[in-house]
CSV table of C-alpha atoms in Angstrom, one decimal:
chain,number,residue,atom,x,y,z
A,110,UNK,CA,107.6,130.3,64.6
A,111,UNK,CA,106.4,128.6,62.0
A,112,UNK,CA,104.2,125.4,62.7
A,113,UNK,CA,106.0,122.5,61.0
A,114,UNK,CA,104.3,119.2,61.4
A,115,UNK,CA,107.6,117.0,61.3
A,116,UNK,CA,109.2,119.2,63.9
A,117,UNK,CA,109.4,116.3,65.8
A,118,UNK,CA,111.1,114.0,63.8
A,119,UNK,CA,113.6,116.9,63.2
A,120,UNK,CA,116.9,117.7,64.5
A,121,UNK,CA,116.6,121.0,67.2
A,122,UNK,CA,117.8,122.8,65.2
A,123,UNK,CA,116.5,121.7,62.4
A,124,UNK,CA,119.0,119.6,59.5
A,125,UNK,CA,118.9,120.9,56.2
A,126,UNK,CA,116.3,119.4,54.1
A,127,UNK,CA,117.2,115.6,52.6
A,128,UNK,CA,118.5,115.9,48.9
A,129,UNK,CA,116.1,114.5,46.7
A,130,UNK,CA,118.2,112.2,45.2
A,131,UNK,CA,118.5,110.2,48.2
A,132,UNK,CA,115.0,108.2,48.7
A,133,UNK,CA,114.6,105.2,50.1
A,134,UNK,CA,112.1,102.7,49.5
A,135,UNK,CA,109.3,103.5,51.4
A,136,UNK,CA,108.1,100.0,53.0
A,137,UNK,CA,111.7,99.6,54.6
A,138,UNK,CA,110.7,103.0,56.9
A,139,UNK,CA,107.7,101.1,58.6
A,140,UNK,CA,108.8,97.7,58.3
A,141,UNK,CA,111.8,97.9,60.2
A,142,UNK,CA,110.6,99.9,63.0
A,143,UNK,CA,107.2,97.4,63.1
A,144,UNK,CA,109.5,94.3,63.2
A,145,UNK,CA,111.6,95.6,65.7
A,146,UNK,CA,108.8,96.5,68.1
A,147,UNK,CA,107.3,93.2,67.6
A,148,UNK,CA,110.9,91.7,68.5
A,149,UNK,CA,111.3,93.8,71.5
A,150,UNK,CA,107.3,92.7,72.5
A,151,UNK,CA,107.3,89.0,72.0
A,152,UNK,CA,110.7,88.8,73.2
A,153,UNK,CA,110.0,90.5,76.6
A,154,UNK,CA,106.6,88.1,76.5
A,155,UNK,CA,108.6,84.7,75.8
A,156,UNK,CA,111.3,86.0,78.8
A,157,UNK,CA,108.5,86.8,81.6
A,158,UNK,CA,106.9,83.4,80.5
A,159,UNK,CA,110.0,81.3,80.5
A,160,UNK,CA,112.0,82.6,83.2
A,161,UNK,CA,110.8,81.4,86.1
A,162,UNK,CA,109.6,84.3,88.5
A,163,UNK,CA,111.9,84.8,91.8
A,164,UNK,CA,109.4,86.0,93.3
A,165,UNK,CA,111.6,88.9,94.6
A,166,UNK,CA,114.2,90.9,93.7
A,167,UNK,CA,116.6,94.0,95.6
A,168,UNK,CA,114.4,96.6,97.1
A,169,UNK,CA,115.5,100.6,97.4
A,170,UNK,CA,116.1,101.4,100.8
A,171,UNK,CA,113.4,103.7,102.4
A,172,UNK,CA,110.7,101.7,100.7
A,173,UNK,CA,108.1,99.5,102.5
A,174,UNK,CA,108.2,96.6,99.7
A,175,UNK,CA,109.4,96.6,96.0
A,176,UNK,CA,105.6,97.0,94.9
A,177,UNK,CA,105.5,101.0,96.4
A,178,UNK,CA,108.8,101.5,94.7
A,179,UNK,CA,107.4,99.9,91.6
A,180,UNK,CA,104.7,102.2,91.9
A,181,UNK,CA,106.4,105.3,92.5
A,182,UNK,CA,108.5,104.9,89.2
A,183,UNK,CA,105.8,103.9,87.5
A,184,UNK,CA,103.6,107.3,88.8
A,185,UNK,CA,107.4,108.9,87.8
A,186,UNK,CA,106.8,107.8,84.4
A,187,UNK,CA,103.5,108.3,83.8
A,188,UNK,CA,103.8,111.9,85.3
A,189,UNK,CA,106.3,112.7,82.7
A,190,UNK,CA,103.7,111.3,80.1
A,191,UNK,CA,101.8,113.4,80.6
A,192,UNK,CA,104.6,116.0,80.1
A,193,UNK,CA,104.7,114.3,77.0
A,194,UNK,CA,101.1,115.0,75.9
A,195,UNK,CA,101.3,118.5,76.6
A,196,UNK,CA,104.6,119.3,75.1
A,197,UNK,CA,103.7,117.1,72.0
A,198,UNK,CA,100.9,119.6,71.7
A,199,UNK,CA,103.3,122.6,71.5
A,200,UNK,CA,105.7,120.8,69.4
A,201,UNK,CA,103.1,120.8,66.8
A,202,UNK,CA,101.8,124.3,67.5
A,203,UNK,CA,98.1,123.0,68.9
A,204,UNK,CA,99.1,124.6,72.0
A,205,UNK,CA,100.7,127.8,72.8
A,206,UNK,CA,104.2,126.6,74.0
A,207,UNK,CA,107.7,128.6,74.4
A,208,UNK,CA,110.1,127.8,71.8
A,209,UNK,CA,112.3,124.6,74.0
A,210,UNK,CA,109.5,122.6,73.8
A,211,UNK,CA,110.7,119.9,71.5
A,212,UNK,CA,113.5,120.0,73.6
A,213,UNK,CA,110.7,119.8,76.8
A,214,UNK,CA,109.2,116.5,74.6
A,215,UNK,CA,112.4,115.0,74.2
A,216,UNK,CA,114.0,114.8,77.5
A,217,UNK,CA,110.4,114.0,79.7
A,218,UNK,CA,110.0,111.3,77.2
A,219,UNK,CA,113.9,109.8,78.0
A,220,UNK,CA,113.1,110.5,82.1
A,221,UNK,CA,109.7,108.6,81.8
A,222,UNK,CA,111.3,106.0,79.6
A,223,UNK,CA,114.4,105.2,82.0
A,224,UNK,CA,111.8,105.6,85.1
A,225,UNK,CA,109.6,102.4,83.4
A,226,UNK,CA,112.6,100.7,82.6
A,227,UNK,CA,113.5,99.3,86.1
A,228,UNK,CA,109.6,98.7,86.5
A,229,UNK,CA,109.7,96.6,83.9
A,230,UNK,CA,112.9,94.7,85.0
A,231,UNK,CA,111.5,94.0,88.2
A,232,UNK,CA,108.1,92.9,86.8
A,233,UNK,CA,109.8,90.4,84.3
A,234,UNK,CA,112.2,89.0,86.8
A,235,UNK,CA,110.1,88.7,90.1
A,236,UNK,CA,106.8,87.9,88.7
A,237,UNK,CA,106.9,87.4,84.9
A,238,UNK,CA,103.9,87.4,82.8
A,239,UNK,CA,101.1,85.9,84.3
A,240,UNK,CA,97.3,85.4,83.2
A,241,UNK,CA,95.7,84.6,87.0
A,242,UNK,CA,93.3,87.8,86.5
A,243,UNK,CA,92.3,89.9,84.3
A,244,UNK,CA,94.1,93.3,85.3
A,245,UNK,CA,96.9,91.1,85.6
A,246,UNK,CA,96.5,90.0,82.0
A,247,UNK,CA,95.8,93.0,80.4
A,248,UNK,CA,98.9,94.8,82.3
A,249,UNK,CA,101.4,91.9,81.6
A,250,UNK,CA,100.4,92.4,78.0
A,251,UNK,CA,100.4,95.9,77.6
A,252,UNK,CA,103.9,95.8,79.3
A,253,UNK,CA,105.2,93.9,76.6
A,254,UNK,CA,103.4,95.9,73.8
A,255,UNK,CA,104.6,98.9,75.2
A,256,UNK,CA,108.5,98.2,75.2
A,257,UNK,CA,107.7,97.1,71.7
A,258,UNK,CA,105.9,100.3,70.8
A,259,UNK,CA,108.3,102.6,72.4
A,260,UNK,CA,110.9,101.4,70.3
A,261,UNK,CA,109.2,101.5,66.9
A,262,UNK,CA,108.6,105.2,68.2
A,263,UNK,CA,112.5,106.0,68.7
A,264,UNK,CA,113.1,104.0,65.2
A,265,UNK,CA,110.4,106.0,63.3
A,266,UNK,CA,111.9,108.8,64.6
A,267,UNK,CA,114.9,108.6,62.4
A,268,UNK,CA,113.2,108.2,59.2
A,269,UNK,CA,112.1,111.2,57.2
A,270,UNK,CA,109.4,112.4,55.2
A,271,UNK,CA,107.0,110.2,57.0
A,272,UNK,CA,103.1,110.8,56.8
A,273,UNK,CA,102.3,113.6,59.0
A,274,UNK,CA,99.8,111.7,61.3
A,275,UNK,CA,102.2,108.8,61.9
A,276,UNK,CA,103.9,109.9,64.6
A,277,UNK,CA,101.3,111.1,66.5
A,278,UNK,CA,99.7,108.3,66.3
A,279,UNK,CA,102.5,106.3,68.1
A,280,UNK,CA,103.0,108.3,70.5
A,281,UNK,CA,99.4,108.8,71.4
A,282,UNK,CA,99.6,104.9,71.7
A,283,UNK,CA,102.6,104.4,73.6
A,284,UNK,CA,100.7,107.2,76.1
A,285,UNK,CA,97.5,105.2,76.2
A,286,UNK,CA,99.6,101.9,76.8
A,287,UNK,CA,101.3,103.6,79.6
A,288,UNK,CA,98.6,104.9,81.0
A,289,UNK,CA,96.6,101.6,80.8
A,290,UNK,CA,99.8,100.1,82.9
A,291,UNK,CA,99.8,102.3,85.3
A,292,UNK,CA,96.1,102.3,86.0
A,293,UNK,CA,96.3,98.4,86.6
A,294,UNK,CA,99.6,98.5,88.7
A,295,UNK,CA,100.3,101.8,90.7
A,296,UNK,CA,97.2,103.3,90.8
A,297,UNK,CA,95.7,99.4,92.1
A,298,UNK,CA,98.6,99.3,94.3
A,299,UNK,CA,97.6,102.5,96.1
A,300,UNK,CA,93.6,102.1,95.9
A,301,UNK,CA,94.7,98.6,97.6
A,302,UNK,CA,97.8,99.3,99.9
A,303,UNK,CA,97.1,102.9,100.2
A,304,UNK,CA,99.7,105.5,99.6
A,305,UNK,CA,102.6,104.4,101.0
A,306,UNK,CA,106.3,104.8,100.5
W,152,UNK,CA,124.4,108.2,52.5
W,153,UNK,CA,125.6,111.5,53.2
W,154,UNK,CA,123.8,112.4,56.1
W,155,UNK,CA,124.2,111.5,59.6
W,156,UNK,CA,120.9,110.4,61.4
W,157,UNK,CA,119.9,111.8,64.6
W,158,UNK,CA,121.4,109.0,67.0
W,159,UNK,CA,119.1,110.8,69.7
W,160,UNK,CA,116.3,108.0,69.9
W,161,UNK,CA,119.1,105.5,69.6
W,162,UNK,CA,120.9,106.4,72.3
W,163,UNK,CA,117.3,106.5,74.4
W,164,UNK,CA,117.0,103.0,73.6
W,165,UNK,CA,120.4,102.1,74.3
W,166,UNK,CA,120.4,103.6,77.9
W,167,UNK,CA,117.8,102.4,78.5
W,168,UNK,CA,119.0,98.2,77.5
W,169,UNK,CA,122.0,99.4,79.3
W,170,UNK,CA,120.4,100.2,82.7
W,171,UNK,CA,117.9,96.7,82.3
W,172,UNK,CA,120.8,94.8,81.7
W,173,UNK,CA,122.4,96.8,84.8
W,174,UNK,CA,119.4,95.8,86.8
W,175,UNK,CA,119.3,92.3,85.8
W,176,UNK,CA,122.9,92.0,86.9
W,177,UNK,CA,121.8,93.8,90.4
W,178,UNK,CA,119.2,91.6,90.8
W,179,UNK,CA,120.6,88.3,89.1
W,180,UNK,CA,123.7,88.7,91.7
W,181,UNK,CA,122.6,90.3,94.7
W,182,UNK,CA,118.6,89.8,94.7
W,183,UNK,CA,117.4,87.2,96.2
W,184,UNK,CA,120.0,88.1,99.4
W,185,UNK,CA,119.0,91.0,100.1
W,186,UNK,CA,115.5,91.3,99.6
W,187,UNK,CA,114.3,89.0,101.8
W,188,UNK,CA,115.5,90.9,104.8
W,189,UNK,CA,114.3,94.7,103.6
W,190,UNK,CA,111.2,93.9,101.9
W,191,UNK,CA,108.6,92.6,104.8
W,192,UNK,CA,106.3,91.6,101.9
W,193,UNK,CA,108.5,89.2,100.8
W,194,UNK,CA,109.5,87.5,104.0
W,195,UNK,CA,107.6,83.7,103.3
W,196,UNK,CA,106.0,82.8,106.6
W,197,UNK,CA,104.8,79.9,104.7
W,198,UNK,CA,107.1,77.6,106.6
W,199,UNK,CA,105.5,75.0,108.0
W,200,UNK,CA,104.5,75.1,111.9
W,201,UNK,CA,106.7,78.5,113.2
W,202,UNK,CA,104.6,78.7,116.2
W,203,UNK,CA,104.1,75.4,117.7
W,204,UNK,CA,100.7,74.6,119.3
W,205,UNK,CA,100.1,76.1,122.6
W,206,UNK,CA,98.9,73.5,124.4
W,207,UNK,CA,99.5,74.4,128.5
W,208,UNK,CA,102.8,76.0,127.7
W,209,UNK,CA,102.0,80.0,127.2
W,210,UNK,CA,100.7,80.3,130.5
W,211,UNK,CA,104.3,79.8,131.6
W,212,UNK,CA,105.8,82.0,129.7
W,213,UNK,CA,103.3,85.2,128.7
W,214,UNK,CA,104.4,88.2,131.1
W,215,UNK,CA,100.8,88.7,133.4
W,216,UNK,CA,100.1,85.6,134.5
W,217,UNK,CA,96.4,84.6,133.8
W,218,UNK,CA,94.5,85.1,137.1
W,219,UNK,CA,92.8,81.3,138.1
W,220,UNK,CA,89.9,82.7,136.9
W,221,UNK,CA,90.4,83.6,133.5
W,222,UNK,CA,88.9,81.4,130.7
W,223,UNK,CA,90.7,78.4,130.1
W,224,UNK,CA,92.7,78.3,126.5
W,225,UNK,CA,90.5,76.6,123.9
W,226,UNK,CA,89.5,77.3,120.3
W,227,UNK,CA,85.4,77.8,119.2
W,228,UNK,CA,84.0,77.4,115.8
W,229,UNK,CA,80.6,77.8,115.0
W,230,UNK,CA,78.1,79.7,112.0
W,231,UNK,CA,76.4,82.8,112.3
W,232,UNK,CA,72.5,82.6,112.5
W,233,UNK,CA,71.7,83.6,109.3
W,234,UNK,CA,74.1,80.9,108.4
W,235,UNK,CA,76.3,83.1,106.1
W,236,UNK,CA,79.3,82.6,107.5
W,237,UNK,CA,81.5,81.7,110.3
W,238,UNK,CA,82.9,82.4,113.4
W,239,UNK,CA,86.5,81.0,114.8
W,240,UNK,CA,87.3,82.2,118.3
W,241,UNK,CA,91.4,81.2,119.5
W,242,UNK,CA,91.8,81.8,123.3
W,243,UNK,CA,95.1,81.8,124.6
W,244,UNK,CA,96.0,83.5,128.3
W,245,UNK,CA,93.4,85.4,128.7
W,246,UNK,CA,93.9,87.0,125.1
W,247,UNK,CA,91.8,86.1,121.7
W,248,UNK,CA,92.1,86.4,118.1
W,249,UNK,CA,89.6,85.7,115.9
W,250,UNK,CA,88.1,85.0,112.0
W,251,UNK,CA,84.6,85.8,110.5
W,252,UNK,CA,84.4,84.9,106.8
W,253,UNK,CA,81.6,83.9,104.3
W,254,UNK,CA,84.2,81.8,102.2
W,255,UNK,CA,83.7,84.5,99.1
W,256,UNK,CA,84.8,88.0,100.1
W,257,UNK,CA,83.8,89.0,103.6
W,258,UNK,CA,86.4,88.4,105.8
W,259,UNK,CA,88.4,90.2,109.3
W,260,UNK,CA,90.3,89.4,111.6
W,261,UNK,CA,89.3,90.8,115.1
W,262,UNK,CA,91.8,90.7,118.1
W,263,UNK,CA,91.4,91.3,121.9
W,264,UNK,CA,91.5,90.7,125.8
W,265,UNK,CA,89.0,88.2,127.4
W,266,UNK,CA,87.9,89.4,130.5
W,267,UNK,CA,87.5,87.1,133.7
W,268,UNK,CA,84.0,87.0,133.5
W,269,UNK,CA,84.2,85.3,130.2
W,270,UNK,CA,83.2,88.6,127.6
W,271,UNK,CA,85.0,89.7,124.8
W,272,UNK,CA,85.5,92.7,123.0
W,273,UNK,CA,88.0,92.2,119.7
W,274,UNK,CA,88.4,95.1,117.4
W,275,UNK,CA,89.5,94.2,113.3
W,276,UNK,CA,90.3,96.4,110.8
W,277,UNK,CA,87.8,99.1,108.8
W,278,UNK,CA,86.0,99.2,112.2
W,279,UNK,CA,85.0,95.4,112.4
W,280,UNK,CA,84.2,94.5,116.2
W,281,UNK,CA,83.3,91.3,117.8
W,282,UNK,CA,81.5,91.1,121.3
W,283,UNK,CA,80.8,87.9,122.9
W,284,UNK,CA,80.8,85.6,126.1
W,285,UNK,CA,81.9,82.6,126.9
W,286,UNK,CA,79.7,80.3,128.5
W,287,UNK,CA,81.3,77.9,131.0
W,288,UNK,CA,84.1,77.3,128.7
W,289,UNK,CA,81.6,75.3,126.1
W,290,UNK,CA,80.9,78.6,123.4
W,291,UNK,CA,80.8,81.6,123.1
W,292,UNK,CA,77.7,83.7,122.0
W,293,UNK,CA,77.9,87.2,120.7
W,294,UNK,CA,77.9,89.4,117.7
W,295,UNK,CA,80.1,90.6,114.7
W,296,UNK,CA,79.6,93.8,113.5
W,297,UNK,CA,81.0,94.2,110.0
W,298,UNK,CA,80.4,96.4,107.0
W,299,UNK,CA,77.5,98.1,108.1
W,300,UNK,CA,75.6,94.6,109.2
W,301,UNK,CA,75.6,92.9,112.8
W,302,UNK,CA,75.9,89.2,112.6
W,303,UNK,CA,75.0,87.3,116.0
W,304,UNK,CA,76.8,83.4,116.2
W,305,UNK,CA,77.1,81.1,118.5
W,306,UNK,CA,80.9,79.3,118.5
W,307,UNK,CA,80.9,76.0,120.2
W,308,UNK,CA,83.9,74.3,121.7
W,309,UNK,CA,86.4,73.0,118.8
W,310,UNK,CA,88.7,70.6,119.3
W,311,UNK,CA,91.3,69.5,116.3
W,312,UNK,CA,91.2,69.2,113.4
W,313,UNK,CA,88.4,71.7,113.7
W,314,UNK,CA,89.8,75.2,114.3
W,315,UNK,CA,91.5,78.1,113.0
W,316,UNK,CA,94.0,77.9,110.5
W,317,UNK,CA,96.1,81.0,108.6
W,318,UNK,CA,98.6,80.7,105.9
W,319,UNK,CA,100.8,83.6,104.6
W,320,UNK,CA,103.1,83.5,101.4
W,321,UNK,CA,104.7,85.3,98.8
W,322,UNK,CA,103.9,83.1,95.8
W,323,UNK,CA,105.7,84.8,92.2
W,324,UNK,CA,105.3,88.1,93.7
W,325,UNK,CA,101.7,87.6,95.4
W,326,UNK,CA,101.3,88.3,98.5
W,327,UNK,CA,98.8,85.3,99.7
W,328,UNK,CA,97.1,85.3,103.0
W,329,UNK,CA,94.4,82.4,103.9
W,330,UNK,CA,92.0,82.2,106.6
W,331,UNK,CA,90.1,78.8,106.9
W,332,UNK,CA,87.9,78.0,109.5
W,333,UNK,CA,87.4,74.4,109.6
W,334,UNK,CA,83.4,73.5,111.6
W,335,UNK,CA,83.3,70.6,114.2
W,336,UNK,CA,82.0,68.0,112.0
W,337,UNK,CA,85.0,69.0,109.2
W,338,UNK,CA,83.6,71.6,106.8
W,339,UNK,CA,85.8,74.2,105.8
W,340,UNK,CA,85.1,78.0,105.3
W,341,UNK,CA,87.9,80.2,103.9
W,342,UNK,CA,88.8,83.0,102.1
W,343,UNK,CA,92.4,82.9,100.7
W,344,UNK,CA,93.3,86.7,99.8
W,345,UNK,CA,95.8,87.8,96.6
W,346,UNK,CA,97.2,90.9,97.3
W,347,UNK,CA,94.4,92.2,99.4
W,348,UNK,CA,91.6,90.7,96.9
W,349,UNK,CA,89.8,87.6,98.6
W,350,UNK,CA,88.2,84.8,97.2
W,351,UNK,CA,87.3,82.1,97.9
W,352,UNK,CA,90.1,79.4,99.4
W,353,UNK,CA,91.2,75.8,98.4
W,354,UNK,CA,90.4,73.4,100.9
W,355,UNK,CA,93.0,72.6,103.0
W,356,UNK,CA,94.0,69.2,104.6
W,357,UNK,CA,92.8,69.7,108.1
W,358,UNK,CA,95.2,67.8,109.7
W,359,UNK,CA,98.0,68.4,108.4
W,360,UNK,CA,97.4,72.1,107.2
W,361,UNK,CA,98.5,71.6,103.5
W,362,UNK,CA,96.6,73.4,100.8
W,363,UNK,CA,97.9,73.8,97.0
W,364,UNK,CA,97.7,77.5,96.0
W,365,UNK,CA,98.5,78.6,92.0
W,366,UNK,CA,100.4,75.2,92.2
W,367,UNK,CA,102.7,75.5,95.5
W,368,UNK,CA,102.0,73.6,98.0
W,369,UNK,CA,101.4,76.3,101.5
W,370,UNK,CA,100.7,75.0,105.3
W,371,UNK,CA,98.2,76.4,107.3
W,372,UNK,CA,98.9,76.3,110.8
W,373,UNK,CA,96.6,76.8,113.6
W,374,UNK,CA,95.8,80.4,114.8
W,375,UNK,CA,96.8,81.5,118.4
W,376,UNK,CA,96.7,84.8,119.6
């Protein structure tokens, strides 16, 4: 299989190439996608600093407190992430990978995205963004930034003829974020709480 | 525009806006009901005065009634000798709780049966352990082991507003949970925990309990066992 470096921005299987007489101009690609992702950030910002926290919210059943679920789905996500990293590897032929691996990339990245969404819901209803600490800072930013980031990700994904590092490089940020937010939520919660359910 | 675009990371987004808006709804209707009662962490025991203060009424009503010789119910406050911290010692019916804290980050709370002869043995969490004696009913005089060190102190009688005092909350999602002991002669040590992290606490109004933590006003309420 040949190694094609916008694999991933491609249909499976891949559409025919664009005709060339169809181009558009190229600051419109980026810009929309950046605007939007700073939309989707600030927004979620201005919401977790406006609405005032309820300090609560429904809990699963099974579930000692809304915090372990929280941190369950957010170990979820971050699980798949790193499904992400590795298939993303294979999609661009840096790893050794069987031939549904974009497929692989596509749907761990839709699991880990719906798995942070309900994290993300609860954390912007029940507690908002606050500023107390500084894990609590950097993870009530990085939340935001990474709703924002995800999204320019999905947008960039429709344009063509991007510059080959590009979308790498988002995705290897929305990983980072991720990870960042999970290391100053779940994994706290556990060294803190312990492992519990 | 002859081509269709892949609507794949479209659709992504749009479940997922579609499931936080679901969410919102779940929580924006039903939340606040049921949470209270399945999530223990967000119970607010910060209401004021729950358990009123035992004065000669326990005795009355706790199951083994307290032999005549069994220390008599009283609260001790006192420092340990290298003056760190301090010691807060409840006694209630024979049984005792009590606090050691530095008023910055070492903290436990240690629980146990007084024996008739006045000694104590209370056990905490992480393998904290208090011994001491009670000497005719004015203090008690004993040691905390905690984190590796032994701590000796000497707890002398307190009478209010000096005592023990606990406050638990869930303040915007924070689970808070202050210890204060307040010293005969009115100073206050306390260590006012977020989510398991102490630090140091805000003073609280000794005799009426009321402390402002992150902006909400909390009651402390005296600690019996």
């Amino acid at each position: 299989m040949t190694v094609d470096p916008n694999a991933a921005t491609q249909g499976f299987p891949p559409p025919p190439p664009p005709p060339a007489v169809h181009r558009r101009p190229g600051a419109a690609r980026y810009l929309a996608p950046a605007l939007v992702a700073a939309a989707v950030a600030v927004a979620l910002g201005a919401y977790g600093k406006a609405h005032h926290p309820a300090g609560t919210a429904f809990n699963l059943a099974g579930f000692s407190s809304t915090s372990a679920v929280k941190s369950w789905l957010a170990t979820t996500a971050f699980a798949f992430a790193l499904v992400q990293l590795v298939s993303a590897f294979m999609v661009y032929g840096k790893l050794p990978g069987p031939s549904w691996a974009p497929t692989l990339h596509r749907w761990s990245g839709r699991v880990a995205f719906l798995a942070a969404v309900p994290v993300a819901v609860h954390c912007l209803y029940a507690l908002g963004y606050q500023t107390y600490e500084p894990r609590v800072m950097w993870h009530s930013l990085l939340g935001c930034f990474f709703f924002g980031a995800f999204s320019a990700k999905m947008l960039l994904l429709r344009s063509e003829r991007l510059p080959g590092w590009l979308l790498p490089l988002v995705g290897g940020l929305v990983f980072v974020v991720l990870t960042a937010i999970w290391l100053t939520s779940a994994l706290w919660f556990f060294r803190t709480f312990g492992v519990t359910t | 525009m002859a081509r269709m675009k892949r609507p794949g990371p479209l659709l992504t987004l749009l479940a997922g806006l579609l499931l936080a808006v679901f969410m919102l709804t779940l929580n924006a209707t039903t939340g606040t009901k049921n949470a209270s009662s399945s999530s223990p962490e967000a119970s607010p025991s910060a209401t004021p005065q729950a358990s009123p203060p035992p004065t000669g009424a326990p005795s009355s009503s706790s199951p083994p009634p307290p032999s005549k010789s069994a220390p008599p119910n009283a609260d001790y406050a006192g420092r340990t000798d290298d003056n760190s911290s301090a010691v807060a010692v409840s006694l209630r019916g024979g049984k005792a709780i009590a606090y050691f804290c530095d008023g910055r980050s070492k903290e436990s709370w240690l629980k146990g049966d007084v024996k008739d002869d006045g000694t104590m043995k209370l056990t905490g969490k992480h393998g904290a352990e208090l011994n001491g004696t009670l000497k005719d009913g004015r203090s008690i005089r004993g040691t905390v082991d905690l984190g590796g060190q032994r701590y000796a102190f000497t707890a002398d009688k307190a009478v209010k507003p000096s005592g023990l005092y606990r406050a638990t909350a869930t303040v915007r999602g924070a689970k808070l949970d202050g210890g204060w002991i307040v010293l005969p002669g009115g100073k206050q040590v306390g260590i006012l925990d977020r989510d398991g992290k102490p630090a140091a606490a805000p003073t609280i109004d000794p005799q009426t309990g009321t402390v402002t933590v992150d902006g909400q006003t909390l009651t402390a309420s005296p600690v019996t066992p």
